Short mmCIF file of C-alpha atoms in Angstrom, two decimals:
data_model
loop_
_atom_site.label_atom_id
_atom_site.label_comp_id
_atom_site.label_asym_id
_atom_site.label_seq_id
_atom_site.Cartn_x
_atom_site.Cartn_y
_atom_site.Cartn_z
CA UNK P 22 88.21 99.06 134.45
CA UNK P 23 84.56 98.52 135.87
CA UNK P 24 81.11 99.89 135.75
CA UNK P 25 80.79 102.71 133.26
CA UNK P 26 84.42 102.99 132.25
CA UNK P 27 83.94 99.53 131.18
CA UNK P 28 80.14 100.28 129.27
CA UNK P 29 82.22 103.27 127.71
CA UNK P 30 85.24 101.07 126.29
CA UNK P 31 82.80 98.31 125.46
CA UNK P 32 81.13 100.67 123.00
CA UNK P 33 84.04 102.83 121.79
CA UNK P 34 85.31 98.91 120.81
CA UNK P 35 82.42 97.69 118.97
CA UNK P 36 82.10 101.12 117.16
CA UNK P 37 86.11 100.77 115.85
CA UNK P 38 85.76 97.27 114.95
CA UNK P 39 82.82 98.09 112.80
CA UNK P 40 84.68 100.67 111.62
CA UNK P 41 87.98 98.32 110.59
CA UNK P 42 84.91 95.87 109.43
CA UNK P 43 83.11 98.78 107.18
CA UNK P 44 86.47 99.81 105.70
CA UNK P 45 87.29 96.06 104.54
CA UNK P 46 84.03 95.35 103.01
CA UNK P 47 84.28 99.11 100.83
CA UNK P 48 87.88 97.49 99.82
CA UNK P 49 85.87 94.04 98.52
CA UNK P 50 83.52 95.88 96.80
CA UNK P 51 86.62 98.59 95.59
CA UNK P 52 87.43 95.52 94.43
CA UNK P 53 84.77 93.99 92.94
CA UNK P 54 83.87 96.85 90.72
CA UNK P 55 87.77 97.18 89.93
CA UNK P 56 87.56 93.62 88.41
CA UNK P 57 84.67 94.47 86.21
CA UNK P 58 85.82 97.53 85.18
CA UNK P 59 89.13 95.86 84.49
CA UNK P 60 87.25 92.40 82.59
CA UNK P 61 85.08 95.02 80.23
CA UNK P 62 87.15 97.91 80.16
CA UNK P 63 84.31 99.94 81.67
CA UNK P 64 85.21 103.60 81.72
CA UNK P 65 82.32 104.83 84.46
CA UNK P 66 83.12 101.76 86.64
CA UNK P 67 86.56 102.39 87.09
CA UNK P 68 86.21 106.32 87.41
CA UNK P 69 83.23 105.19 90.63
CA UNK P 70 85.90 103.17 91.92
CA UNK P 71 88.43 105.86 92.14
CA UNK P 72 85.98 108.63 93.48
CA UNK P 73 84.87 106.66 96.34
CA UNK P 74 88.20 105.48 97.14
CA UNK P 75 88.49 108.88 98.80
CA UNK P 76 85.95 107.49 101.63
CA UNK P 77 88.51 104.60 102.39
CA UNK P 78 91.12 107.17 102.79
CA UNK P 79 88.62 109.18 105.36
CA UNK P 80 87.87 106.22 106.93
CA UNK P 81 91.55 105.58 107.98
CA UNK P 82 91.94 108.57 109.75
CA UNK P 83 88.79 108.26 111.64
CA UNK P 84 89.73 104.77 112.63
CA UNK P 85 93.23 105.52 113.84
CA UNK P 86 91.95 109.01 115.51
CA UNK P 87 89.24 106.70 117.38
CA UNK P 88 91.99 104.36 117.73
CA UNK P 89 94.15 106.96 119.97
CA UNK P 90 91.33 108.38 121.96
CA UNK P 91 90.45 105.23 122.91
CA UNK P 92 94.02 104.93 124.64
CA UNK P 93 94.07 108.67 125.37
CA UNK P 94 90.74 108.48 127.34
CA UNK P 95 90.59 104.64 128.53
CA UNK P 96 94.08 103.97 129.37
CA UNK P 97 93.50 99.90 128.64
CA UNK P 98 95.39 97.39 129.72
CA UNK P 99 96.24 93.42 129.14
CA UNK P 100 93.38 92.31 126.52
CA UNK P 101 92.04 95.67 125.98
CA UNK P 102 94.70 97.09 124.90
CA UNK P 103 96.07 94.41 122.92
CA UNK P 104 93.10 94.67 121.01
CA UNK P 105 93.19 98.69 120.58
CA UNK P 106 96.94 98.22 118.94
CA UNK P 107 95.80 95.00 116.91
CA UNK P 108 93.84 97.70 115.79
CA UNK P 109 96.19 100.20 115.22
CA UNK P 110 97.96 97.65 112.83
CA UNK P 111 94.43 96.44 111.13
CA UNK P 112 93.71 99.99 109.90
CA UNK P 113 96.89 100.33 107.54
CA UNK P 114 96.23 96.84 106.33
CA UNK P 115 92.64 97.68 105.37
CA UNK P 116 93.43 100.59 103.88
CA UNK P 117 96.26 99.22 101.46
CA UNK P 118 93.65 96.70 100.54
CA UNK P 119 91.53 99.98 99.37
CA UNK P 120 94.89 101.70 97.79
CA UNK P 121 95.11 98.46 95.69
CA UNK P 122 91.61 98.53 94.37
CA UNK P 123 92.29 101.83 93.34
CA UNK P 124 95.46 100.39 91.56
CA UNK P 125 93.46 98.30 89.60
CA UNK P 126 90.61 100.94 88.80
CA UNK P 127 93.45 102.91 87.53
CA UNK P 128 94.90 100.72 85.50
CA UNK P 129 91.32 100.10 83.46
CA UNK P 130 90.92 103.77 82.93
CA UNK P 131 94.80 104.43 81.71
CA UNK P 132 94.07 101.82 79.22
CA UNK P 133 90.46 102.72 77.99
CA UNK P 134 88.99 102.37 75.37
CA UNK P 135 91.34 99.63 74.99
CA UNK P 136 90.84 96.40 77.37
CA UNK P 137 93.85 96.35 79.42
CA UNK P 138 93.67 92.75 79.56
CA UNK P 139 94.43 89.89 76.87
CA UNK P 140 91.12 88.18 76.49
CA UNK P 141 93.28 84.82 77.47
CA UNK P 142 93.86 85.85 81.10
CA UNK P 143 90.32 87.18 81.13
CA UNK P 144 89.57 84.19 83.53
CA UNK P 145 92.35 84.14 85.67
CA UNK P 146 91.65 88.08 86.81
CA UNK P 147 88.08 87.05 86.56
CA UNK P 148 88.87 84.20 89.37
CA UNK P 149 91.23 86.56 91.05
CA UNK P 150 89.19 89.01 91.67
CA UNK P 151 86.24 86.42 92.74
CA UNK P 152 88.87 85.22 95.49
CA UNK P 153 89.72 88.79 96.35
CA UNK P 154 86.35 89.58 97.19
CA UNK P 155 85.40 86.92 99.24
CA UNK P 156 88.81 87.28 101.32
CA UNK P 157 87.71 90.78 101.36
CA UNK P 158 84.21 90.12 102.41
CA UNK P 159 85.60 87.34 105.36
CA UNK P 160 88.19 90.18 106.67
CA UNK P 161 84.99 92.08 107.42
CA UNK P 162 82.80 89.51 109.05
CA UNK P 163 86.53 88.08 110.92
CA UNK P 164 86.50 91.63 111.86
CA UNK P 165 83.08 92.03 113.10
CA UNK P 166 82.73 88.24 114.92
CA UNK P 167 86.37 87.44 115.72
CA UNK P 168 85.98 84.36 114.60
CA UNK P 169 89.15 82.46 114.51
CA UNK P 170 88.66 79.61 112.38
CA UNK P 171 87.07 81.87 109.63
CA UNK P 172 90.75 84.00 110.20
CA UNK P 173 92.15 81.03 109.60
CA UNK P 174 90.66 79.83 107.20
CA UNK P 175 91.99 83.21 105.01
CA UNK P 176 94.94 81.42 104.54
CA UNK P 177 93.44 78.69 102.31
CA UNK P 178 91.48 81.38 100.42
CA UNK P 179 95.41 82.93 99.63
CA UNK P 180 96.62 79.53 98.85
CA UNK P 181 94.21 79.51 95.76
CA UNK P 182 95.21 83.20 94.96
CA UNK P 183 98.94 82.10 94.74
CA UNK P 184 97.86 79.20 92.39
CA UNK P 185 96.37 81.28 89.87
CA UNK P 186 99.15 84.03 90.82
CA UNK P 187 101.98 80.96 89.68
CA UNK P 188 99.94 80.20 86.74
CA UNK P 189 99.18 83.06 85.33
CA UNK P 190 103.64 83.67 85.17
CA UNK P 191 103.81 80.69 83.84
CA UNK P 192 101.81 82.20 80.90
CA UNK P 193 103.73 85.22 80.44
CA UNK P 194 107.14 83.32 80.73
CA UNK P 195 105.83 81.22 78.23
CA UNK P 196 106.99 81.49 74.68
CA UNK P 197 103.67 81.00 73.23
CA UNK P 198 102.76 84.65 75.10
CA UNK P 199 101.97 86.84 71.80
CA UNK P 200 100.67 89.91 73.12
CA UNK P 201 103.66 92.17 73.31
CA UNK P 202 105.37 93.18 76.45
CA UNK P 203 103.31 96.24 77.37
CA UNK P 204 100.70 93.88 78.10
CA UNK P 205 102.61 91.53 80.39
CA UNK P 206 103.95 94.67 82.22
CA UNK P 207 100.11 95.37 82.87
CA UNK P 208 99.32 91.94 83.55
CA UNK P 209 102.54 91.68 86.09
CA UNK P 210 101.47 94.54 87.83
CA UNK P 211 97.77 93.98 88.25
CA UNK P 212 98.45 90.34 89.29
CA UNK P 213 100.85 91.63 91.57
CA UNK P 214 98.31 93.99 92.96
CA UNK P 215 95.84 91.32 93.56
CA UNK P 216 98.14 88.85 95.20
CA UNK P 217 99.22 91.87 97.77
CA UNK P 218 95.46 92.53 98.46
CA UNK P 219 95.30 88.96 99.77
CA UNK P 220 98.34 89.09 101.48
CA UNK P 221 96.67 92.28 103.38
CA UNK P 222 93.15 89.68 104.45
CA UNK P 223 95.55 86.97 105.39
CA UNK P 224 97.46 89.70 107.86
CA UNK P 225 94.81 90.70 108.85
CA UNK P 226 93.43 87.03 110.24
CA UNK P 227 96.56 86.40 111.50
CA UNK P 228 95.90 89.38 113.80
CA UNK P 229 92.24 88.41 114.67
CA UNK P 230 93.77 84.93 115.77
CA UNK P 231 96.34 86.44 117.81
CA UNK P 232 93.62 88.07 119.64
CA UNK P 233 91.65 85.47 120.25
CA UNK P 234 94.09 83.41 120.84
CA UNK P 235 97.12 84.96 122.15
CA UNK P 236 99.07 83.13 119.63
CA UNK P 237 100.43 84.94 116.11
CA UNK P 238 100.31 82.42 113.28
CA UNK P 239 103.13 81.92 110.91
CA UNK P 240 103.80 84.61 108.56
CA UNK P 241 106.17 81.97 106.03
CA UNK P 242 103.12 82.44 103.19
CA UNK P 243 102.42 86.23 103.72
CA UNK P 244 104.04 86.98 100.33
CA UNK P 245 104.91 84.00 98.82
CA UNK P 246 107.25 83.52 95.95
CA UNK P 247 105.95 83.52 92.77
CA UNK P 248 108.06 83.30 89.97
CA UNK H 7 104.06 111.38 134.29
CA UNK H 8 106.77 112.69 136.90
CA UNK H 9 110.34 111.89 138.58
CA UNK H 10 111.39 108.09 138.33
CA UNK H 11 108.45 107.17 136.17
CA UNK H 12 109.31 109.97 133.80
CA UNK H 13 113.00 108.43 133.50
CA UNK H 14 111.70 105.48 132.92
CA UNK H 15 109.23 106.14 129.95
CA UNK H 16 112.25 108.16 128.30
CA UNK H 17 114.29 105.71 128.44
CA UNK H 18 112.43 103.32 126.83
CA UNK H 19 110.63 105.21 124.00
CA UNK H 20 114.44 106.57 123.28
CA UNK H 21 115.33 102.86 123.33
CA UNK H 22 111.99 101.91 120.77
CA UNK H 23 113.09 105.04 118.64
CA UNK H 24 116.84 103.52 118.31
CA UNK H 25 115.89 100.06 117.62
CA UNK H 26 113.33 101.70 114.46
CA UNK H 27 116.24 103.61 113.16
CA UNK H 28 118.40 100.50 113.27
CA UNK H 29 116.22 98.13 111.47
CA UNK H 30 115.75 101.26 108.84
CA UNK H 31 119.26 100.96 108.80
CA UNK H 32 119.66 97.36 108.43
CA UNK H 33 116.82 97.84 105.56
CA UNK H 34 118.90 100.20 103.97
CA UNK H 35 122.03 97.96 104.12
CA UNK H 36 119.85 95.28 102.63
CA UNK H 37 118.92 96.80 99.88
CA UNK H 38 122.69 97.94 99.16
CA UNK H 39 123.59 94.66 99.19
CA UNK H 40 120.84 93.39 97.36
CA UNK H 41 121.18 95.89 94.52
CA UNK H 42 125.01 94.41 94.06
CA UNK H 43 123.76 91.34 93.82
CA UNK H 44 121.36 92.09 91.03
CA UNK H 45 123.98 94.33 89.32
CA UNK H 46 126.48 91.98 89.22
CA UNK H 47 124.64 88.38 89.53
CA UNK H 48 126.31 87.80 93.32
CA UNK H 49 125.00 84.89 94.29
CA UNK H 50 126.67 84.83 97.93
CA UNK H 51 125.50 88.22 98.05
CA UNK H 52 121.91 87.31 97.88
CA UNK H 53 122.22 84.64 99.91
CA UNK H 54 123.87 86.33 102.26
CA UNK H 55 120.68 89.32 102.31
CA UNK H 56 118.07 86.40 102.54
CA UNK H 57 120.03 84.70 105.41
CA UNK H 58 120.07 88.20 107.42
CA UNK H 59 116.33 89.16 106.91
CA UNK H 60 115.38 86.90 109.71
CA UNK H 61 116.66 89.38 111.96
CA UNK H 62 114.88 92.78 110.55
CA UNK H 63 111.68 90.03 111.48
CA UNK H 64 112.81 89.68 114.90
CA UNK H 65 113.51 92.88 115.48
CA UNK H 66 109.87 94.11 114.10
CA UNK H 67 108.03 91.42 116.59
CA UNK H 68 110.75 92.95 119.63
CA UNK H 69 109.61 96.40 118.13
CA UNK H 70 106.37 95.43 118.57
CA UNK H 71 106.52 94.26 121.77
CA UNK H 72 108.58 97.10 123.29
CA UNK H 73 105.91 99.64 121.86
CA UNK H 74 102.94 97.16 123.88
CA UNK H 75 104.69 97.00 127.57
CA UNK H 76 105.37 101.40 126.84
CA UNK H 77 101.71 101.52 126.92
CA UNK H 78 100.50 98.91 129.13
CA UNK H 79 103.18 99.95 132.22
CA UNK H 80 103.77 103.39 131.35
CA UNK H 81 100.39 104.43 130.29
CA UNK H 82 101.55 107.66 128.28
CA UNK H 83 99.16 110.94 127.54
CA UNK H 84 99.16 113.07 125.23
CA UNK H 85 102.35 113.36 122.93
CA UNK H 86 104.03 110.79 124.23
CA UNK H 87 101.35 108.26 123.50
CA UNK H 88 101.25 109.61 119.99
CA UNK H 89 105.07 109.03 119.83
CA UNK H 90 104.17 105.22 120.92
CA UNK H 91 101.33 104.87 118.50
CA UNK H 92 103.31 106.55 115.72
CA UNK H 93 105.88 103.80 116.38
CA UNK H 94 103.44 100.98 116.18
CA UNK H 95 102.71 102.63 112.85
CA UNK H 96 106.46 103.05 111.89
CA UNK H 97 107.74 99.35 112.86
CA UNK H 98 105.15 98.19 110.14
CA UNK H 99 107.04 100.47 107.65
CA UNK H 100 110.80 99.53 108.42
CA UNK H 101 109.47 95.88 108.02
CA UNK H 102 108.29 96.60 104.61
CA UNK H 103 111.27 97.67 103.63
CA UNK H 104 113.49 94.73 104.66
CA UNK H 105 110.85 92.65 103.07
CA UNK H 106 111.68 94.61 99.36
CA UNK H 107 114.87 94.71 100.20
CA UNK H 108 115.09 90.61 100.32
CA UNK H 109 112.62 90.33 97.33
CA UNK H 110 115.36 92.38 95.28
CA UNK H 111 117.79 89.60 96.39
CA UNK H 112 115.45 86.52 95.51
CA UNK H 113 115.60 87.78 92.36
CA UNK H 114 119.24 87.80 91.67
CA UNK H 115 119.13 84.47 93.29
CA UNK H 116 116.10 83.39 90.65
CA UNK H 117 118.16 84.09 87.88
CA UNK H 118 121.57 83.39 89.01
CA UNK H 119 123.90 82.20 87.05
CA UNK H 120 122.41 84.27 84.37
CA UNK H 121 121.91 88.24 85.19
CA UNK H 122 118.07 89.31 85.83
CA UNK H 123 118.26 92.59 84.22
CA UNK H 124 119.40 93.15 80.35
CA UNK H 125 122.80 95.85 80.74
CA UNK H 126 120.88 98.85 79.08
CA UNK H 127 118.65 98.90 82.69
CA UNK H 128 121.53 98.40 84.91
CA UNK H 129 121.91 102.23 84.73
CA UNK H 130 118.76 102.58 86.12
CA UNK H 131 118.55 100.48 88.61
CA UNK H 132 122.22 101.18 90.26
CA UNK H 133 120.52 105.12 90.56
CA UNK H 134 117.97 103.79 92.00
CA UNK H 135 119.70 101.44 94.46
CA UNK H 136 121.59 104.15 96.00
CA UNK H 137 118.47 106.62 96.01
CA UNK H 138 116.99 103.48 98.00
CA UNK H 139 119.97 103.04 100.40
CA UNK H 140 120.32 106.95 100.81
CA UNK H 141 116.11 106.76 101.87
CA UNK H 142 116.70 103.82 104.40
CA UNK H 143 119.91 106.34 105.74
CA UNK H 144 117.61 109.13 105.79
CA UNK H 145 114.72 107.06 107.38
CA UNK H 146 117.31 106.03 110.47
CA UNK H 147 118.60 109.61 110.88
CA UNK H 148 114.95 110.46 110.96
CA UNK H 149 113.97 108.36 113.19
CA UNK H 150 117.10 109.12 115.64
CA UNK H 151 116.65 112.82 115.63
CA UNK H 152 113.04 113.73 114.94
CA UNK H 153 114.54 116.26 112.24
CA UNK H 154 111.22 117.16 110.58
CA UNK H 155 113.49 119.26 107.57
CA UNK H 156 115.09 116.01 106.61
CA UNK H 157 111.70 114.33 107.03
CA UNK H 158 109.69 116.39 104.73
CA UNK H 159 112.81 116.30 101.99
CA UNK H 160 112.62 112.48 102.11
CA UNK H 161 109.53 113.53 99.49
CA UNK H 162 112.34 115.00 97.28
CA UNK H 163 113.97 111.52 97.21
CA UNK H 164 111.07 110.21 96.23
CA UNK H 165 110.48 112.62 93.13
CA UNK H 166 113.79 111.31 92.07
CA UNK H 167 112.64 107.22 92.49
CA UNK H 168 109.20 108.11 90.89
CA UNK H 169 111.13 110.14 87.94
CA UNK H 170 113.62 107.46 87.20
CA UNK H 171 110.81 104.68 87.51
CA UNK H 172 109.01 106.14 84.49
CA UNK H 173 111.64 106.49 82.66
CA UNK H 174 111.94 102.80 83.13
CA UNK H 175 108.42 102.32 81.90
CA UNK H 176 108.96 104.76 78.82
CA UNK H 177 111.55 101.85 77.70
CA UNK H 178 109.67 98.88 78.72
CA UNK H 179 106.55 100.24 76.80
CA UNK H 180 108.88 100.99 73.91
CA UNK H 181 108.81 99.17 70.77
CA UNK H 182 112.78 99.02 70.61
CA UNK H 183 112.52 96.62 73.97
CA UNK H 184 114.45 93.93 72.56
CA UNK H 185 115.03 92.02 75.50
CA UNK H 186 111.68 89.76 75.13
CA UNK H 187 108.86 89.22 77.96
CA UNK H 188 110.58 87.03 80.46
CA UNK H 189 113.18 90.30 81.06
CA UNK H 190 110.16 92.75 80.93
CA UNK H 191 108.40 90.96 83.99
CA UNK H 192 111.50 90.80 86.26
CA UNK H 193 112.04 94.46 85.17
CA UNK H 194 108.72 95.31 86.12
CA UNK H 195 108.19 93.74 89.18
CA UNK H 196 112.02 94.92 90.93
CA UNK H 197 111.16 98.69 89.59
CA UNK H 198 107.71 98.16 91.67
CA UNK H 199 110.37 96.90 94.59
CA UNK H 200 112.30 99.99 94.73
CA UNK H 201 109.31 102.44 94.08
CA UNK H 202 107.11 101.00 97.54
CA UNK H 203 110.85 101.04 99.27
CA UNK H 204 110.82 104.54 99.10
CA UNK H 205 107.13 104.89 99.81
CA UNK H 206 107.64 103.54 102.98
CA UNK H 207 110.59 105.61 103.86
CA UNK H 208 109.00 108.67 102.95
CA UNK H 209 105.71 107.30 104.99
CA UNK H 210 108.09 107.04 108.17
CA UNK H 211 108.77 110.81 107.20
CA UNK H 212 105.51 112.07 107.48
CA UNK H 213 104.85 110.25 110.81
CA UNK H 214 108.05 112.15 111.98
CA UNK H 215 106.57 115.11 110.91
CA UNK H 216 103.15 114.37 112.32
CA UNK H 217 105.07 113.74 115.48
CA UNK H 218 106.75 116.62 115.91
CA UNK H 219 104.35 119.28 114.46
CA UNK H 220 101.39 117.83 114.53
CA UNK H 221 100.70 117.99 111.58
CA UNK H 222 100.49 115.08 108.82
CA UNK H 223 101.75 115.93 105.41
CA UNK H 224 99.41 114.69 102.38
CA UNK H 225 100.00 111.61 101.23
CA UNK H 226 99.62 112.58 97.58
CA UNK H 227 102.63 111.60 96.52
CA UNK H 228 103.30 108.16 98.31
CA UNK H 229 102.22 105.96 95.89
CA UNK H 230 102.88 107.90 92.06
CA UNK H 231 101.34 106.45 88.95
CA UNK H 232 104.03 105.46 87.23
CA UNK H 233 102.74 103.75 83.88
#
């Protein structure tokens, strides 16, 4: 591909990997607001959350229709396309990452006026969801720069998540745990849902650095073991 | 695309298609497998589901690579690039569901020599095991003969799964749950296992569908709210 081919696919590029970027940082702040609505059993919060999760949900289409034009009307090869498919595979990850948000948003409304949470794991979903958002907030900018240390790097940011993620069943398992099982089936769940929203960043990095670098990283701590 | 090269491309995207309907296959079989184990605290059973889940993993990256030299040396238009793409799209699902399928068995394996679930659930999730295993059959049949009938009645499967996983909830959240936290969380947690297997199957249906009419079902249904 030269001259104006070549201007044409440069652009149509840029314009789905801000796309794949836009989409991640909506999931971190899906997120973000999820948390909140989650840590204070905010009614309006959580209903926001799961109105605009719609746009997530319009995003995906647009990314994967751009996604196929691009191949339709380019015809890539080697690096280009490899990128274009990397894409392909980034759009359902990004969007899951939105779908679990909405999990969590749901979960605070079902259980209003009543916090869904024991105020004892307050901090751990309060940490959680801090670590969430920032993995959610370097998919983006991995995303945008293709910056494969940063991609990397999402792996230590999931190492954390697991921590809390062990800890907080070691609570529930716990005989001391004296808030009924309803609660620990929320508390499973939710945790669960965070823990697969960071599996979805770390994916996506791993992607990023096989672009960069032609290499795919490990996948052994994709969904680690917890209890 | 004419003559040889023609041959060629239809060959291989009927060889991509076969190798997606046997990993949906060997998901299925997994999660057969896996199910006895939980049912009946099978150790070697497990074992033997975790041992074999390396290969659904190869097969995925040999999926994934089959689908990337399609496009880069065949360069397809039209539908046949949207049977490629939708592939790229599929492999991610079939993966999924070998990775539930081996999560099931970790957790017979976690709790071996003891049983994971209390005997009033087994009910429950034997029904569900074999709505799971009849999903992954449906999935590979899908897959093998573009049927977009038995695609769209994959959703009917579903129904059942979502129906039977909250009754499952109803008992959890029940004040007669006698069978204390620890049981609750395992409970919770495999019921979420079966649930996203058959989101994923019914997922691969609605790409089939896609495929062959062109037009994508809602996706409403894939992931119920279950509690």
């Amino acid at each position: 591909m030269f001259g104006f081919m070549r201007v044409i696919y440069n652009e149509q590029m840029a314009d789905l990997a801000n796309l794949l970027g836009e989409m991640a940082g909506l999931a971190g702040s899906a997120m973000e607001r999820a948390t909140q609505s989650l840590l204070q059993a905010d009614l309006l919060l959580a209903e926001q959350v799961i109105t605009e999760s719609d746009r997530i949900a319009e995003m995906n289409t647009l990314a994967e229709e751009k996604a196929f034009a691009l191949l339709a009307l380019q015809a890539p090869v080697a690096g280009d396309l490899r990128q274009v498919v990397s894409a392909i595979q980034i759009v359902a990850d990004v969007n899951r990452m939105g779908a679990l948000a909405l999990h969590v948003a749901k979960v605070a409304r079902r259980r209003h006026p009543n916090h869904a949470l024991p105020e004892s794991v307050n901090g751990y979903f309060a940490e959680m969801g801090r670590i969430a958002v920032n993995m959610g907030a370097a998919a983006k900018e991995v995303l945008e720069t293709r910056d494969p240390e940063r991609a990397a790097q999402l792996n230590e940011d999931d190492e954390a998540m697991d921590d809390l993620h062990r800890h907080l069943f070691t609570l529930l398992m716990d005989r001391e745990w004296k808030y009924g099982v309803a609660a620990a089936v929320d508390v499973t769940l939710l945790g669960r849902y965070y823990e697969r929203f960071a599996d979805h960043a770390v994916e996506i990095g791993r992607r990023v650095v096989f672009l960069v670098t032609g290499v795919l990283p490990p996948d052994a701590d994709v969904e680690s073991e917890t209890i």
